[in-house]
Amino acid sequence: FYYLTGFTEPEAMLVLVAGADGSARSLLFCRAKDEAREIWDGHRHGPEGARERFAFDAAFAIGDVDVQLPELLA
């Protein structure tokens, strides 16, 4: 995971989606930005920050995986 993403936060998932035309997209699911939890657990990039900093095609909160993943598999 780290080799492919460079992302070091826990509770994260990488999804690689291959397109019919040979293209590919990288999607990250990670913990949402939460300043109150960051006091105790350390810095969180959140989906938007992770997408910008690590150049993912898209990023979502890990809690959205049950909604987003079936759409990607369809």
XYZ file of C-alpha atoms in Angstrom:
74
model
C 0.000 0.000 0.000
C 2.693 2.489 0.983
C 4.751 1.610 -2.095
C 1.827 2.424 -4.398
C 0.492 5.466 -2.564
C 3.045 7.037 -0.216
C 0.096 7.452 2.151
C 0.868 6.571 5.778
C -2.438 7.080 7.584
C -4.324 4.089 9.024
C -7.821 3.066 7.923
C -7.172 3.732 4.255
C -7.892 1.750 1.086
C -6.641 2.136 -2.475
C -8.896 1.154 -5.386
C -7.462 0.926 -8.900
C -10.062 1.022 -11.669
C -9.110 -0.037 -15.192
C -10.996 1.575 -18.034
C -12.093 -0.161 -21.223
C -9.810 2.110 -23.250
C -6.712 1.091 -21.280
C -6.827 4.041 -18.903
C -6.747 3.636 -15.138
C -7.946 5.659 -12.169
C -6.646 5.610 -8.608
C -9.151 6.185 -5.822
C -8.346 6.542 -2.151
C -10.659 5.946 0.785
C -9.321 7.462 4.019
C -10.411 8.960 7.323
C -12.225 12.290 7.130
C -10.528 15.467 8.311
C -11.364 15.952 11.995
C -9.457 18.653 13.874
C -10.688 17.451 17.279
C -9.350 13.909 16.667
C -6.099 15.296 15.249
C -5.238 16.663 18.689
C -5.081 13.089 19.973
C -4.267 10.997 16.900
C -2.083 13.316 14.816
C -2.548 15.031 11.467
C -5.122 13.754 8.972
C -5.082 14.819 5.347
C -8.739 13.985 4.784
C -10.021 12.994 1.339
C -9.587 16.402 -0.282
C -6.109 16.989 1.122
C -4.982 13.466 0.230
C -6.239 13.828 -3.338
C -4.284 17.052 -3.807
C -1.107 16.032 -1.958
C -0.758 12.496 -3.331
C -2.281 13.073 -6.811
C -5.125 10.539 -6.642
C -7.816 10.822 -9.282
C -10.439 10.910 -6.513
C -10.614 10.467 -2.746
C -13.496 9.672 -0.434
C -14.084 9.211 3.282
C -13.612 5.598 4.384
C -17.208 5.603 5.622
C -18.386 6.040 2.006
C -16.795 2.807 0.777
C -20.096 0.874 1.032
C -21.762 3.437 -1.232
C -18.962 4.045 -3.753
C -17.544 0.535 -4.218
C -20.695 -1.133 -5.649
C -20.917 1.654 -8.228
C -17.295 1.098 -9.223
C -17.754 -2.656 -9.522
C -20.861 -2.332 -11.705
